[in-house]
PDB file of C-alpha atoms in Angstrom:
ATOM      1  CA  MET S   1     106.784  93.787 102.082  1.00 65.00           C
ATOM      2  CA  THR S   2     107.983  94.172 105.759  1.00 79.00           C
ATOM      3  CA  ASN S   3     105.278  95.712 107.908  1.00 90.00           C
ATOM      4  CA  ALA S   4     102.782  96.077 105.112  1.00 95.00           C
ATOM      5  CA  ASP S   5      99.199  95.638 106.037  1.00 97.00           C
ATOM      6  CA  VAL S   6      97.406  93.133 103.944  1.00 97.00           C
ATOM      7  CA  VAL S   7      94.005  91.938 103.202  1.00 98.00           C
ATOM      8  CA  LEU S   8      93.977  88.018 102.399  1.00 98.00           C
ATOM      9  CA  VAL S   9      91.379  86.913  99.953  1.00 97.00           C
ATOM     10  CA  GLY S  10      90.575  83.085  98.920  1.00 94.00           C
ATOM     11  CA  LEU S  11      88.480  81.679  96.478  1.00 90.00           C
ATOM     12  CA  PHE S  12      87.476  78.287  97.176  1.00 87.00           C
ATOM     13  CA  SER S  13      85.306  75.663  96.023  1.00 83.00           C
ATOM     14  CA  ALA S  14      82.385  74.937  98.137  1.00 81.00           C
ATOM     15  CA  LYS S  15      83.766  71.221  98.174  1.00 84.00           C
ATOM     16  CA  GLU S  16      86.918  72.412 100.116  1.00 85.00           C
ATOM     17  CA  LYS S  17      86.498  71.607 103.564  1.00 90.00           C
ATOM     18  CA  ASN S  18      89.795  73.062 105.111  1.00 93.00           C
ATOM     19  CA  VAL S  19      89.288  76.655 104.207  1.00 93.00           C
ATOM     20  CA  VAL S  20      90.006  78.057 107.569  1.00 95.00           C
ATOM     21  CA  ALA S  21      93.333  76.026 107.498  1.00 95.00           C
ATOM     22  CA  LEU S  22      94.238  77.005 103.912  1.00 94.00           C
ATOM     23  CA  MET S  23      93.774  80.652 105.039  1.00 96.00           C
ATOM     24  CA  ASP S  24      95.701  80.380 108.251  1.00 96.00           C
ATOM     25  CA  ALA S  25      98.699  78.668 106.414  1.00 95.00           C
ATOM     26  CA  ALA S  26      98.474  81.699 103.851  1.00 95.00           C
ATOM     27  CA  ALA S  27      98.482  84.227 106.738  1.00 96.00           C
ATOM     28  CA  ALA S  28     101.283  82.392 108.328  1.00 96.00           C
ATOM     29  CA  GLU S  29     103.282  82.811 105.103  1.00 94.00           C
ATOM     30  CA  LEU S  30     102.595  86.349 105.179  1.00 95.00           C
ATOM     31  CA  ALA S  31     103.547  86.726 108.535  1.00 95.00           C
ATOM     32  CA  GLY S  32     106.765  85.068 107.956  1.00 94.00           C
ATOM     33  CA  ARG S  33     107.727  87.669 105.173  1.00 92.00           C
ATOM     34  CA  GLY S  34     106.901  90.535 107.649  1.00 94.00           C
ATOM     35  CA  ALA S  35     103.350  91.496 106.512  1.00 95.00           C
ATOM     36  CA  ARG S  36     100.492  91.835 109.005  1.00 96.00           C
ATOM     37  CA  VAL S  37      97.202  90.293 107.710  1.00 97.00           C
ATOM     38  CA  VAL S  38      94.513  92.972 108.804  1.00 98.00           C
ATOM     39  CA  GLY S  39      91.594  91.574 106.975  1.00 98.00           C
ATOM     40  CA  ARG S  40      90.345  88.150 105.398  1.00 98.00           C
ATOM     41  CA  ILE S  41      87.707  87.735 102.828  1.00 97.00           C
ATOM     42  CA  VAL S  42      86.624  84.191 101.427  1.00 95.00           C
ATOM     43  CA  GLN S  43      84.504  83.536  98.232  1.00 91.00           C
ATOM     44  CA  ARG S  44      82.944  80.212  97.995  1.00 86.00           C
ATOM     45  CA  ARG S  45      81.813  78.747  94.759  1.00 78.00           C
ATOM     46  CA  GLY S  46      79.391  76.213  94.165  1.00 69.00           C
ATOM     47  CA  VAL S  47      77.020  76.592  97.088  1.00 61.00           C
ATOM     48  CA  SER S  48      74.166  77.409  95.118  1.00 60.00           C
ATOM     49  CA  ASP S  49      72.488  74.809  92.313  1.00 59.00           C
ATOM     50  CA  GLY S  50      73.915  76.861  89.473  1.00 58.00           C
ATOM     51  CA  GLY S  51      77.286  77.109  91.010  1.00 54.00           C
ATOM     52  CA  ALA S  52      77.892  73.543  91.760  1.00 56.00           C
ATOM     53  CA  ARG S  53      78.271  73.008  87.764  1.00 59.00           C
ATOM     54  CA  LYS S  54      81.061  75.856  87.643  1.00 59.00           C
ATOM     55  CA  MET S  55      82.631  74.959  91.020  1.00 59.00           C
ATOM     56  CA  THR S  56      86.190  74.988  89.923  1.00 60.00           C
ATOM     57  CA  LEU S  57      86.028  78.040  88.002  1.00 57.00           C
ATOM     58  CA  PRO S  58      86.190  81.751  89.073  1.00 58.00           C
ATOM     59  CA  TYR S  59      83.330  84.006  89.051  1.00 68.00           C
ATOM     60  CA  SER S  60      85.172  86.331  86.698  1.00 70.00           C
ATOM     61  CA  SER S  61      87.994  86.038  84.492  1.00 70.00           C
ATOM     62  CA  ARG S  62      88.780  89.435  85.129  1.00 79.00           C
ATOM     63  CA  THR S  63      88.589  89.830  89.017  1.00 83.00           C
ATOM     64  CA  LEU S  64      88.009  86.053  89.992  1.00 84.00           C
ATOM     65  CA  LEU S  65      85.348  87.289  92.299  1.00 89.00           C
ATOM     66  CA  SER S  66      81.563  88.144  92.214  1.00 86.00           C
ATOM     67  CA  SER S  67      81.081  91.775  91.727  1.00 88.00           C
ATOM     68  CA  GLY S  68      79.546  92.016  95.407  1.00 90.00           C
ATOM     69  CA  LYS S  69      82.681  90.395  96.840  1.00 93.00           C
ATOM     70  CA  VAL S  70      84.803  92.783  94.942  1.00 93.00           C
ATOM     71  CA  LEU S  71      83.135  95.723  96.631  1.00 94.00           C
ATOM     72  CA  GLU S  72      83.475  93.960  99.754  1.00 96.00           C
ATOM     73  CA  VAL S  73      87.290  93.582  99.514  1.00 97.00           C
ATOM     74  CA  ALA S  74      87.345  97.314  98.145  1.00 97.00           C
ATOM     75  CA  ALA S  75      85.588  98.429 101.107  1.00 97.00           C
ATOM     76  CA  CYS S  76      87.655  96.282 103.658  1.00 97.00           C
ATOM     77  CA  CYS S  77      91.029  97.785 102.303  1.00 97.00           C
ATOM     78  CA  ASP S  78      89.687 101.514 102.584  1.00 97.00           C
ATOM     79  CA  GLU S  79      88.727 100.622 106.001  1.00 97.00           C
ATOM     80  CA  VAL S  80      91.687  99.012 107.351  1.00 97.00           C
ATOM     81  CA  GLU S  81      94.033 101.084 105.157  1.00 97.00           C
ATOM     82  CA  ALA S  82      95.630  98.007 103.666  1.00 97.00           C
ATOM     83  CA  ASP S  83      98.948  98.354 101.635  1.00 97.00           C
ATOM     84  CA  LEU S  84      98.280  95.252  99.675  1.00 96.00           C
ATOM     85  CA  VAL S  85      95.722  92.744  98.620  1.00 97.00           C
ATOM     86  CA  VAL S  86      97.037  88.959  98.369  1.00 97.00           C
ATOM     87  CA  PHE S  87      94.988  86.307  96.997  1.00 95.00           C
ATOM     88  CA  ALA S  88      95.791  82.848  98.556  1.00 93.00           C
ATOM     89  CA  GLY S  89      95.672  81.322  95.058  1.00 89.00           C
ATOM     90  CA  PRO S  90      97.288  82.382  91.495  1.00 89.00           C
ATOM     91  CA  VAL S  91      96.509  85.724  89.846  1.00 91.00           C
ATOM     92  CA  THR S  92      97.084  86.266  86.405  1.00 91.00           C
ATOM     93  CA  GLU S  93      98.833  89.273  85.158  1.00 93.00           C
ATOM     94  CA  ARG S  94      95.594  90.703  83.661  1.00 93.00           C
ATOM     95  CA  GLN S  95      93.678  90.107  86.821  1.00 92.00           C
ATOM     96  CA  ARG S  96      96.594  91.595  88.825  1.00 94.00           C
ATOM     97  CA  LYS S  97      96.272  94.746  86.586  1.00 95.00           C
ATOM     98  CA  VAL S  98      92.420  94.850  87.003  1.00 95.00           C
ATOM     99  CA  LEU S  99      92.372  94.091  90.576  1.00 95.00           C
ATOM    100  CA  THR S 100      95.172  96.719  91.381  1.00 96.00           C
ATOM    101  CA  GLY S 101      92.911  99.362  89.532  1.00 95.00           C
ATOM    102  CA  ILE S 102      89.985  98.516  91.285  1.00 95.00           C
ATOM    103  CA  PHE S 103      91.198  98.427  94.863  1.00 96.00           C
ATOM    104  CA  GLY S 104      93.637 101.170  94.431  1.00 96.00           C
ATOM    105  CA  ARG S 105      96.598  99.130  95.807  1.00 97.00           C
ATOM    106  CA  PRO S 106      98.730  96.315  94.427  1.00 96.00           C
ATOM    107  CA  ALA S 107      96.719  92.922  94.236  1.00 96.00           C
ATOM    108  CA  VAL S 108      98.787  89.819  93.764  1.00 95.00           C
ATOM    109  CA  GLY S 109      98.615  86.162  94.287  1.00 94.00           C
ATOM    110  CA  LEU S 110     100.592  84.455  97.104  1.00 91.00           C
ATOM    111  CA  VAL S 111     102.694  82.740  94.625  1.00 77.00           C
ATOM    112  CA  GLY S 112     103.527  86.007  92.857  1.00 58.00           C
ATOM    113  CA  ILE S 113     104.315  88.067  96.172  1.00 61.00           C
ATOM    114  CA  ASP S 114     107.957  88.050  95.451  1.00 54.00           C
ATOM    115  CA  THR S 115     107.667  90.775  92.763  1.00 47.00           C
ATOM    116  CA  ILE S 116     106.371  93.263  95.544  1.00 49.00           C
ATOM    117  CA  GLY S 117     109.045  95.083  97.307  1.00 45.00           C
TER     118      GLY S 117
END
């Protein structure tokens, strides 16, 4: 992963107050592995009345994110010519496959990043 350009994505509950610190910590971990974070995108859950009941759940079991945020991540990846998309939280094998297909580049969770060369 040395010299990889990475878009870092975080999905957080609206109750989470330390989003910047959590994203900074994830970026620091990636930098420690030799990656460059070239984009950051955050999806918040539970901001609206309807979302509050589902605050701890992903927007989609397939993509974790809302459809609009998926498009935003894909556009960011293309704009910065990212090599990899890393989610600050865990990503299932199914989500990894779906997101990799959508983004046109590997998508992994920070905890699963050791599987990327």
